Short mmCIF file of C-alpha atoms in Angstrom, two decimals:
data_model
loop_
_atom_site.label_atom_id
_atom_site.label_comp_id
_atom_site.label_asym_id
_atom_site.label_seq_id
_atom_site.Cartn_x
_atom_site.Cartn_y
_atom_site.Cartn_z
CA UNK A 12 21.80 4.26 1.41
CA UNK A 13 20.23 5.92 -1.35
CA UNK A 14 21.71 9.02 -3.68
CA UNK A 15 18.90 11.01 -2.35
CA UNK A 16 19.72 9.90 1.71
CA UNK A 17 23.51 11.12 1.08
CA UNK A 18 22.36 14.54 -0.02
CA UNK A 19 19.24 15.58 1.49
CA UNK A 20 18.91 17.03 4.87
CA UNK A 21 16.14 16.92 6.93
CA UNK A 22 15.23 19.55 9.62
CA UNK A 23 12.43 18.20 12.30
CA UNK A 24 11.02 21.04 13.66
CA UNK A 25 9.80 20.53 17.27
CA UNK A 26 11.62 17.70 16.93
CA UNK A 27 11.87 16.95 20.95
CA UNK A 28 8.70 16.03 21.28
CA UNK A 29 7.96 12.15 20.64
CA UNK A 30 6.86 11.92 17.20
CA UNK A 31 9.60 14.22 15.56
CA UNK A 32 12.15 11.79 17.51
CA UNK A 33 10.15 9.00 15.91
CA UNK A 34 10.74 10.50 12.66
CA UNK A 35 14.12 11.68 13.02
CA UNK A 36 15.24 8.31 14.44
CA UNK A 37 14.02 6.61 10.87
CA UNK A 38 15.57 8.93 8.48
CA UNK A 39 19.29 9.39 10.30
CA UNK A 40 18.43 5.47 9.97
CA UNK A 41 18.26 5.63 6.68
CA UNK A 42 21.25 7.69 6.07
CA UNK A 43 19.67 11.00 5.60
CA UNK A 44 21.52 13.96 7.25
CA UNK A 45 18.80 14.75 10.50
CA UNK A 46 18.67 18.28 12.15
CA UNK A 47 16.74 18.48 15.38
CA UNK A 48 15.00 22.13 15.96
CA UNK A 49 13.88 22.99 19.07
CA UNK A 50 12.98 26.51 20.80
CA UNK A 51 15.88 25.00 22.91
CA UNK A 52 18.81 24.34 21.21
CA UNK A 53 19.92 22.80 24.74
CA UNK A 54 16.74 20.18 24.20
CA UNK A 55 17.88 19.99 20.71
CA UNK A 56 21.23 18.89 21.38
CA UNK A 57 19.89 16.50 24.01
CA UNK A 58 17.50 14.65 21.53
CA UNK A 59 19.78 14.63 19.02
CA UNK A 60 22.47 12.41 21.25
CA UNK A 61 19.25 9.99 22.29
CA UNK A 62 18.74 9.15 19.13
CA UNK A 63 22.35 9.17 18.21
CA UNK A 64 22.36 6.37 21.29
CA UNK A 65 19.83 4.32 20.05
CA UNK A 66 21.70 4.00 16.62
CA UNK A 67 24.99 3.70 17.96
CA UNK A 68 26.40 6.74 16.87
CA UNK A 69 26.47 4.99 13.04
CA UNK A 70 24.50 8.23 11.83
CA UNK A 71 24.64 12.30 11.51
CA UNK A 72 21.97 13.35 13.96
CA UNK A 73 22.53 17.26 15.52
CA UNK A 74 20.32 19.36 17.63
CA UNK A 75 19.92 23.08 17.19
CA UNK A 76 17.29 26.15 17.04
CA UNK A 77 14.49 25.91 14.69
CA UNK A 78 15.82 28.76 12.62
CA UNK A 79 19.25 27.23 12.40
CA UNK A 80 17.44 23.66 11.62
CA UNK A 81 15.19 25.29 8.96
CA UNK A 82 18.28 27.25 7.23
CA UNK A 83 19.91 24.23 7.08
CA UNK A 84 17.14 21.80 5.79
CA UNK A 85 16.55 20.66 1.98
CA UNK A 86 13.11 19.28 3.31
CA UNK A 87 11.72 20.70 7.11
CA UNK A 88 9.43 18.59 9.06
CA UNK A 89 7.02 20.49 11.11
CA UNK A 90 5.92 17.88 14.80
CA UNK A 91 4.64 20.78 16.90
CA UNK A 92 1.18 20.89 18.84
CA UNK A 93 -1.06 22.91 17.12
CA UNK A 94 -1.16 25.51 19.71
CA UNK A 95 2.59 26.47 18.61
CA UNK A 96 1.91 26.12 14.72
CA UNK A 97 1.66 29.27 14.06
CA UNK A 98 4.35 31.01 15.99
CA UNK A 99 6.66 28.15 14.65
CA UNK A 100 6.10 28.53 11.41
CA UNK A 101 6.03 32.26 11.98
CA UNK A 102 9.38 32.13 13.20
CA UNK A 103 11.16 30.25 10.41
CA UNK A 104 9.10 31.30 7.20
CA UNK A 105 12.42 33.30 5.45
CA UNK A 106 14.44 30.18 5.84
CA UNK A 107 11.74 27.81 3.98
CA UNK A 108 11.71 29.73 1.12
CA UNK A 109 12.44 27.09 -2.12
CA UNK A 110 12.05 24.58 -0.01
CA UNK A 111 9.21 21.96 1.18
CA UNK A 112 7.24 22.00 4.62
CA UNK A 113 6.31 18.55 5.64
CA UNK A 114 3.33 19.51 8.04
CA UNK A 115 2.48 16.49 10.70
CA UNK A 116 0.05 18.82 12.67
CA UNK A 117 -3.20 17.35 13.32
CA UNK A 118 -5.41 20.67 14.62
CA UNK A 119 -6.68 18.57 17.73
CA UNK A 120 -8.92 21.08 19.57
CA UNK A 121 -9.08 20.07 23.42
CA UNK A 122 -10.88 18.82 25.38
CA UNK A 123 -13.17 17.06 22.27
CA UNK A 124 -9.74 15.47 20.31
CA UNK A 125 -12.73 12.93 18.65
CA UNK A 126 -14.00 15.51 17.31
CA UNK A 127 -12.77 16.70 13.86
CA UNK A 128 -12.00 20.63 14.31
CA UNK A 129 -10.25 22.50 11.15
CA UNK A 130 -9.08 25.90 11.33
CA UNK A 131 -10.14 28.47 9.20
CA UNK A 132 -8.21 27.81 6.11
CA UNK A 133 -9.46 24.26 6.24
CA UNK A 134 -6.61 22.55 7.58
CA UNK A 135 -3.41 23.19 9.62
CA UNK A 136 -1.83 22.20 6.24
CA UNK A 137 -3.69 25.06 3.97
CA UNK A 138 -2.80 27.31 7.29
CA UNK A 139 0.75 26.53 6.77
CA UNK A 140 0.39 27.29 3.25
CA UNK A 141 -1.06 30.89 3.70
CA UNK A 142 1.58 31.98 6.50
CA UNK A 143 4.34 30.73 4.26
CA UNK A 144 3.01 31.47 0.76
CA UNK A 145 4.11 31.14 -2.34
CA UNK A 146 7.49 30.38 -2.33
CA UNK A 147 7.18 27.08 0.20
CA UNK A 148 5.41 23.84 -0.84
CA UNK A 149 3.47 22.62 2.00
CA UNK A 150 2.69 19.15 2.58
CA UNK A 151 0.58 17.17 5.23
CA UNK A 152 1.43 13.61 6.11
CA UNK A 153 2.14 11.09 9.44
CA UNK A 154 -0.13 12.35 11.65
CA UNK A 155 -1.64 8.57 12.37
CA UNK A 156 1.43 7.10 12.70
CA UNK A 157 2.10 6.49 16.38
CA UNK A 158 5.72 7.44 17.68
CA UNK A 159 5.67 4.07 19.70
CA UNK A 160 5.66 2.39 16.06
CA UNK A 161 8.55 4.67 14.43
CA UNK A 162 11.28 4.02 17.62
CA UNK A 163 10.24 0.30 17.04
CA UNK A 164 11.04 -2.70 14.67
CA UNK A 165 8.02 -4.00 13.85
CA UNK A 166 5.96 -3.83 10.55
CA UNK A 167 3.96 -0.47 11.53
CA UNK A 168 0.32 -1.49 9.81
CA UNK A 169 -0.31 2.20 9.12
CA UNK A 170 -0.27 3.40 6.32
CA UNK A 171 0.64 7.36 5.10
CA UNK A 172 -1.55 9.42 3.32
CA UNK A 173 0.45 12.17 1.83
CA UNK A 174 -1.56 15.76 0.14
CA UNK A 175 0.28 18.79 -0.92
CA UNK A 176 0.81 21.88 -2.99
CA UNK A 177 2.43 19.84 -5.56
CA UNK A 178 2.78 16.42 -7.25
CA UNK A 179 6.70 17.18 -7.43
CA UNK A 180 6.43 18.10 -4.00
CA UNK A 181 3.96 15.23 -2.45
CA UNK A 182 6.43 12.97 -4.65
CA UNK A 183 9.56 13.94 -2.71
CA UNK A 184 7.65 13.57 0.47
CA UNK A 185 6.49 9.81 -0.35
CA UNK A 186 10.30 8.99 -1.06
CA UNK A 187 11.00 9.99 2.73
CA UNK A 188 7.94 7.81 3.93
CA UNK A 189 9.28 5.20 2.43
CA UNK A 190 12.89 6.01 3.79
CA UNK A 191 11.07 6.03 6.70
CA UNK A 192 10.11 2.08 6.75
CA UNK A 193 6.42 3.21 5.84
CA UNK A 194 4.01 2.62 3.08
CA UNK A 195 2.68 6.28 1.43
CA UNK A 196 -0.19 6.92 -1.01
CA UNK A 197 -0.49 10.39 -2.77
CA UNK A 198 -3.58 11.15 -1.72
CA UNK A 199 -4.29 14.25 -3.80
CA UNK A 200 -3.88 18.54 -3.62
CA UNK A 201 -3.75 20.50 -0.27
CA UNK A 202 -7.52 20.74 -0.24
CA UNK A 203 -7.35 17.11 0.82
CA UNK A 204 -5.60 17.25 3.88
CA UNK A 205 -8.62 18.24 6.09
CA UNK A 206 -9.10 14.22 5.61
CA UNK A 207 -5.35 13.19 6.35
CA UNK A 208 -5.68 15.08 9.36
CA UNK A 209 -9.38 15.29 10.71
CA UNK A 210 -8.50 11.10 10.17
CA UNK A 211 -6.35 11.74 13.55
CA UNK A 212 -9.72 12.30 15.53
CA UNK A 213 -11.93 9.37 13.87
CA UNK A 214 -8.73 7.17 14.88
CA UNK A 215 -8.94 8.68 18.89
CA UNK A 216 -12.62 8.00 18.59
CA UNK A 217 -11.97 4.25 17.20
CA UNK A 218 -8.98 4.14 20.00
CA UNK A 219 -11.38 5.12 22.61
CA UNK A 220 -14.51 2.71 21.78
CA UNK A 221 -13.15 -0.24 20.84
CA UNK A 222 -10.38 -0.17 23.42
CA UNK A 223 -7.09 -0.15 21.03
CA UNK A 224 -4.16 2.58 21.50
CA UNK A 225 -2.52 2.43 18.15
CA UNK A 226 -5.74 2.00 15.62
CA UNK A 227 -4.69 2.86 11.55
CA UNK A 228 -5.53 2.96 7.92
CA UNK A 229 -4.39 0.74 5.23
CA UNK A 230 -5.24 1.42 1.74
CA UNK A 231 -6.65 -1.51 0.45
CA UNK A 232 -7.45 -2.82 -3.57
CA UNK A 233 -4.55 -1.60 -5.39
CA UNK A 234 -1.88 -3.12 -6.12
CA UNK A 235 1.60 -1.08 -5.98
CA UNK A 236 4.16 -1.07 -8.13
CA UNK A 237 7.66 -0.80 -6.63
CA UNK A 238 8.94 0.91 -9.45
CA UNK A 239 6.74 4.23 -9.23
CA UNK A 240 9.01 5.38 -5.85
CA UNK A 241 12.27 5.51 -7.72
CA UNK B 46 -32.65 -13.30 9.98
CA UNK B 47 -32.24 -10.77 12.98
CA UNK B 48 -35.18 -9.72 15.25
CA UNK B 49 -34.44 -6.27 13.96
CA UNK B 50 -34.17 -7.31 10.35
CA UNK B 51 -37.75 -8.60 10.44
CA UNK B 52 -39.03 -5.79 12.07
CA UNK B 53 -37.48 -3.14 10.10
CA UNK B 54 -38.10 -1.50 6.71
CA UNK B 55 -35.71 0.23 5.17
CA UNK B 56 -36.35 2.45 2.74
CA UNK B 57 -33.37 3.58 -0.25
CA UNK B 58 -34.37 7.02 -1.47
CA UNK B 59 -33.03 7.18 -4.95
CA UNK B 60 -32.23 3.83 -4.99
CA UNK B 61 -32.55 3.15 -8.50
CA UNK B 62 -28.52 4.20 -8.69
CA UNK B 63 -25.78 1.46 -8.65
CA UNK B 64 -24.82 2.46 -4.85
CA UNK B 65 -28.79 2.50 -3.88
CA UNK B 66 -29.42 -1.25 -5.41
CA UNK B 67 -26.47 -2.73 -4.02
CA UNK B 68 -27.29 -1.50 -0.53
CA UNK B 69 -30.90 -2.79 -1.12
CA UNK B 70 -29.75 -6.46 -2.33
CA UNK B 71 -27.80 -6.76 0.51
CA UNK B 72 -30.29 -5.86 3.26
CA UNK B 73 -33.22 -7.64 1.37
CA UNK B 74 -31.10 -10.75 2.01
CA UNK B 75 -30.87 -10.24 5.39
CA UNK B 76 -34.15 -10.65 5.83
CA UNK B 77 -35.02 -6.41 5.75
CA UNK B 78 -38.14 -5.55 4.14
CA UNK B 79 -36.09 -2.33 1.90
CA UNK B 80 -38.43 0.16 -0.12
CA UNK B 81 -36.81 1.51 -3.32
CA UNK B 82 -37.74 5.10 -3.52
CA UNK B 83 -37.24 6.88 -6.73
CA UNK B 84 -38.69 10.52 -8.05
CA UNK B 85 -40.37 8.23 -10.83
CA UNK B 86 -42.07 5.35 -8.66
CA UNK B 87 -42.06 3.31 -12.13
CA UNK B 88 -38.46 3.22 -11.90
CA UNK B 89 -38.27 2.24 -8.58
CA UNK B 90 -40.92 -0.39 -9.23
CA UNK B 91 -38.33 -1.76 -12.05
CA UNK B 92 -35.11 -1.58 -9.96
CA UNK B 93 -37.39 -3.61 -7.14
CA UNK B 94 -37.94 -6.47 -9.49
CA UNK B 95 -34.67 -6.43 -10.19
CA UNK B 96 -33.16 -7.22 -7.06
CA UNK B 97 -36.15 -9.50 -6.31
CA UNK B 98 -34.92 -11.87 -9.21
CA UNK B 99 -31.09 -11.62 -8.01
CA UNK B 100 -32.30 -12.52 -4.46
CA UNK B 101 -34.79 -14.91 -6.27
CA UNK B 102 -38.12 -14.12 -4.78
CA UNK B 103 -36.59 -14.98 -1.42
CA UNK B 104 -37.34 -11.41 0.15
CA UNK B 105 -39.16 -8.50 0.26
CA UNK B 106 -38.60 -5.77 -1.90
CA UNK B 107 -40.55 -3.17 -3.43
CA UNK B 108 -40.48 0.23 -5.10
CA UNK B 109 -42.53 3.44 -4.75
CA UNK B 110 -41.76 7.52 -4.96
CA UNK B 111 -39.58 9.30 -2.30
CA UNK B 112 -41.76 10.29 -0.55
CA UNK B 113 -44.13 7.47 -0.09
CA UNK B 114 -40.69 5.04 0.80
CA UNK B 115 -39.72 7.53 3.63
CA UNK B 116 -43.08 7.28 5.06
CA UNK B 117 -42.88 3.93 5.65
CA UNK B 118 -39.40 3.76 6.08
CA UNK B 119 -37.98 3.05 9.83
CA UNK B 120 -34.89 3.57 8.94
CA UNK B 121 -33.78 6.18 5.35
CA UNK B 122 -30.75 5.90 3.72
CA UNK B 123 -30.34 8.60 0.97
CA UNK B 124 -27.93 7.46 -2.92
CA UNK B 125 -28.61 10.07 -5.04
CA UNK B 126 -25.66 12.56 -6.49
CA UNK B 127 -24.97 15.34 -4.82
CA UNK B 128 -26.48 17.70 -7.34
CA UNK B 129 -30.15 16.24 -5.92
CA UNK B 130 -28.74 16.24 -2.25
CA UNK B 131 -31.32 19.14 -1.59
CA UNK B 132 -34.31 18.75 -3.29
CA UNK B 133 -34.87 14.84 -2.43
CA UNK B 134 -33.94 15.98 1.33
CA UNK B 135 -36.59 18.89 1.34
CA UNK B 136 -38.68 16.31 -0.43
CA UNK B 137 -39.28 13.85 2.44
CA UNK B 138 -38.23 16.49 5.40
CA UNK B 139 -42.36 15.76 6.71
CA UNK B 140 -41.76 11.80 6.14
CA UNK B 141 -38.42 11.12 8.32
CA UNK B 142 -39.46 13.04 11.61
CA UNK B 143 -38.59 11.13 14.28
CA UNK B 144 -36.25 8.41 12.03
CA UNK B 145 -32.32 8.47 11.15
CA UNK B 146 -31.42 9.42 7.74
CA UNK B 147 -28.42 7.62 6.73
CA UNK B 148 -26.77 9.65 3.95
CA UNK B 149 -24.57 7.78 1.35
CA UNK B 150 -23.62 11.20 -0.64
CA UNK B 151 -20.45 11.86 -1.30
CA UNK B 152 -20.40 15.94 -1.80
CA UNK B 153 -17.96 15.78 -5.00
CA UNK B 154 -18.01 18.65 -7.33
CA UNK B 155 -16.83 18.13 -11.10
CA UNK B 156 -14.94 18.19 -12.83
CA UNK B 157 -12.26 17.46 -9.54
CA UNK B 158 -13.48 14.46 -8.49
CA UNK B 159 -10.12 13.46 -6.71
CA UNK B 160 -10.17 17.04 -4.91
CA UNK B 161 -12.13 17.29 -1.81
CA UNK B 162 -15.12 20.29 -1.62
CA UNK B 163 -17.23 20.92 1.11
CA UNK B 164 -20.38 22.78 1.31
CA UNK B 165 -20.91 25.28 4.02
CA UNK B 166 -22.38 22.69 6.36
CA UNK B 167 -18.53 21.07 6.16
CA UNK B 168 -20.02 17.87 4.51
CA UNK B 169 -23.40 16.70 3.04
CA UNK B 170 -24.61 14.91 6.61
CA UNK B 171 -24.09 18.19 8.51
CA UNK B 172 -26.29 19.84 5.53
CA UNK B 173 -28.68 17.18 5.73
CA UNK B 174 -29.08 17.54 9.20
CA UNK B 175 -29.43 21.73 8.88
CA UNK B 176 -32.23 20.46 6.19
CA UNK B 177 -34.11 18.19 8.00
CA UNK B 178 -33.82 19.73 11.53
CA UNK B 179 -33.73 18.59 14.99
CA UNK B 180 -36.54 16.04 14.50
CA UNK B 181 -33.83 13.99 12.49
CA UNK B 182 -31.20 12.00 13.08
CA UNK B 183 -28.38 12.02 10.56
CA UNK B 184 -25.42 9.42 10.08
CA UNK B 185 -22.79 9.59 7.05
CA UNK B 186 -21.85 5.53 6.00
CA UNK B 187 -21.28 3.80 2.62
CA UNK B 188 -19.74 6.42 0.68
CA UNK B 189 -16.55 4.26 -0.30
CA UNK B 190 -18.04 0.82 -0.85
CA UNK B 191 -18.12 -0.12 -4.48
CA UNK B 192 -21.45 -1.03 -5.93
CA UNK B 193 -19.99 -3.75 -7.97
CA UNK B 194 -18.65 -5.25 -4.34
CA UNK B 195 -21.97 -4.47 -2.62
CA UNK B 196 -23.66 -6.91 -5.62
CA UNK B 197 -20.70 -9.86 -5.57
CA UNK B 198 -20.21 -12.29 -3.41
CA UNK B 199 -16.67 -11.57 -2.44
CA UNK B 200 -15.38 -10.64 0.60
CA UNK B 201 -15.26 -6.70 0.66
CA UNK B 202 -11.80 -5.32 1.18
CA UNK B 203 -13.05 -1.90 2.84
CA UNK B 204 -14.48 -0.77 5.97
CA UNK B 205 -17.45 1.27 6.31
CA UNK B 206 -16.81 4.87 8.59
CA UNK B 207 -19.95 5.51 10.89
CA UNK B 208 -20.56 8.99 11.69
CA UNK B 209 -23.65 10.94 13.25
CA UNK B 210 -25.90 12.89 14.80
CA UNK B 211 -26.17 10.68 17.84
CA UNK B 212 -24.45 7.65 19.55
CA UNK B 213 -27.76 5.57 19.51
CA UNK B 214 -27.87 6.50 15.87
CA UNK B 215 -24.67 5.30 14.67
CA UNK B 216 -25.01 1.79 16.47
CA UNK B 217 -28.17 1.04 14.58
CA UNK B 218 -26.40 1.99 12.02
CA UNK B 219 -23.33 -0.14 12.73
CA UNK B 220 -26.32 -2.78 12.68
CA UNK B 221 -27.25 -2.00 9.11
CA UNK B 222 -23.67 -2.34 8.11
CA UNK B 223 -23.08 -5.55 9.54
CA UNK B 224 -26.65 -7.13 7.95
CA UNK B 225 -24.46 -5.60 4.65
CA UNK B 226 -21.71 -7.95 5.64
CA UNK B 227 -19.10 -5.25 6.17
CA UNK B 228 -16.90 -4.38 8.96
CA UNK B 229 -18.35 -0.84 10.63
CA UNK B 230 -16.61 1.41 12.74
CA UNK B 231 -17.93 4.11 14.72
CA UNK B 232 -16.38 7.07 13.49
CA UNK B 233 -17.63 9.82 15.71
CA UNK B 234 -19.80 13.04 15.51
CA UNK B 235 -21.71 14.54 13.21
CA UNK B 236 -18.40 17.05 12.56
CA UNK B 237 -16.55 13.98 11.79
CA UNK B 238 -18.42 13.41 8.22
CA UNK B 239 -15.59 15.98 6.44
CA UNK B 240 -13.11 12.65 7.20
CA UNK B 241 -15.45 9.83 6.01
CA UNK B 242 -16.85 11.90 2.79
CA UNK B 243 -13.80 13.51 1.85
CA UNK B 244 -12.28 10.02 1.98
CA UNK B 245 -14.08 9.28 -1.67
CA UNK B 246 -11.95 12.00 -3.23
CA UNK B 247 -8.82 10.83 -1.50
CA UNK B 248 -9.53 7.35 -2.75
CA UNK B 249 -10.67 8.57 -6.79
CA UNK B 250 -7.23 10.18 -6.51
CA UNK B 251 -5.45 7.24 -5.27
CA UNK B 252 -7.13 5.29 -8.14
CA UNK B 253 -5.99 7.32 -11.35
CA UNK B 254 -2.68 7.18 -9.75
CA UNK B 255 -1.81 4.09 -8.95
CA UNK B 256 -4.30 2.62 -11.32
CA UNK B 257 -7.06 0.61 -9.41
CA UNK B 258 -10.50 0.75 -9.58
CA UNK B 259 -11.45 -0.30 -6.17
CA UNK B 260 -8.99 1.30 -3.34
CA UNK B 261 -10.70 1.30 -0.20
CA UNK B 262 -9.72 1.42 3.19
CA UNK B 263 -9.43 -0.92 6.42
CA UNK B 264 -8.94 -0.03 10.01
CA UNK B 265 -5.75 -1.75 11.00
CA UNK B 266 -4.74 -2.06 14.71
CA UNK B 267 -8.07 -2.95 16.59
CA UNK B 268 -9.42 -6.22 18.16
CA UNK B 269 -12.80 -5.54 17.71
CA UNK B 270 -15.14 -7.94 19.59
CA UNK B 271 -17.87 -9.63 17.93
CA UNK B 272 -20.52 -8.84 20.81
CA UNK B 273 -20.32 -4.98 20.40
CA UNK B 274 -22.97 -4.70 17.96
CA UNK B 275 -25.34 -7.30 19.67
#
């Protein structure tokens, strides 16, 4: 368990649905403090004690409101369908403030999902970034991981492209992915997530053709040091 | 050699670049006859012989102006920098009615290299395609493939992201990247291009910071099957 696990905690916003319990299921793994936000704190509760089941009870996983989660977190992670993005973020924007938005919202537009779609500001990342403002750093990263990989124990071959606001910020973010069992890559400012996200929809349209369900990325050609996480 | 390869010319507009002769080495020794089109046709004469000798005399290579490479081109494929994206296009518009342009350019704007900036068109394939018209089929490939790879005899470590105008258009394409020896996916529409462009500044980022020279990407996940692109 590291320093950073004892003291941080994470909120998962929308964290019912399957990736955030993905997510949350690999940091209260790693010994990071895990709130579960919900509209529901009812669902909340209830996803909190599934994944408290699945790791034996060994770690602090609770369920609550979104508000509640987000006043609580040092770091909040956004896993909400893009049609609730805005009314989630919306609703918790006074308790972000100092703190960092992980954003895992790819802005899938049905019924074309192949079909790369950005929002106005360019990505639901830079969209997060406007409703919030200033005082939140917003960061986009594991969209492409599938939530099938994250509740399992195999090597997931995906790798997680991490933009943001900030290089303090996108460097706090790559500690979690790799709390998270995962390998990250800072892959540049907030203008780049329209790739990390709009990869989502190449992926579907790679799933689709070639008949996979979990295609990824790996970066490839560079060699990484351990030391440059710590 | 391919039926297709020996019925095909290809023709590199502003192929006297790094990117535009390592394309053309590789397809002349597939057995393509390749054009090198240049805005000086002595240039493109020079690059020509060039290859030739690599490939020693073995293939078919010459070199001629823009325009006169696109007319006898049945397939384009556009290296130049982004800062003569337009003018080449508007150049050959007459010449490429009724063929696919293939466009290699990578839309970066300096002095941020590693940050990603779109034009209007949301990537330089969708403003190709808004230049050359309906009459034109447009596919974005090859922006992430080192030249120094494309010239070696290595195995190269990164997949090439097919998108376009058209289905049809991004299998022949998917043709032309296997003849290259590289692994192709198709990547989806036209709209998808924002992904496979913006890519380049997400990997010149990843570069500088984890110092490599050569990051590239591979799909990870997929069975592909070798009869797909027969």
């Amino acid at each position: 368990m590291t320093k950073e696990a004892l003291l941080l905690t994470i909120a998962v916003l929308g964290g019912t649905g399957k990736e955030g319990k993905g997510l949350a299921y690999r940091w209260a793994k790693a010994g990071y403090r895990v709130v579960i936000g919900s509209r529901s704190s009812e669902k909340a509760v209830k996803a909190a004690s599934e994944i408290m089941e699945l790791l034996e009870g060994s770690s602090s996983v609770v369920g609550t409101t979104n508000i509640e989660a987000a006043d609580q977190a040092d770091i909040a992670v956004l896993t909400v369908p893009y049609s609730a993005h805005r009314d989630t973020l919306e609703g918790v924007k006074s308790s972000l403030k100092g703190k960092i938005l992980v954003d895992v919202t790819a802005p899938l537009v049905p019924p074309k999902l192949s079909k790369v779609q950005m929002p106005p500001a360019g990505s639901a990342a830079q969209e997060a970034k406007e409703i919030l403002g200033e005082d939140v750093e917003v960061v986009a990263a594991f969209q492409s991981v599938s939530h099938e990989h994250l509740l399992g124990e195999e090597e997931i071959e995906c790798d997680v492209l991490v933009t943001g606001s900030s290089k303090k910020a996108r460097e706090e973010v790559l500690r979690l992915v790799e709390a998270a069992d995962l390998i990250g890559w800072d892959a540049g400012p907030i203008e780049n997530s329209v790739v990390v996200e709009g990869l989502t929809s190449v992926l579907i349209n790679i799933n689709r053709i070639y008949g996979s369900k979990h295609s990824g990325i790996k970066i490839t050609g560079v060699q990484k040091q351990s030391s440059e996480s710590t």
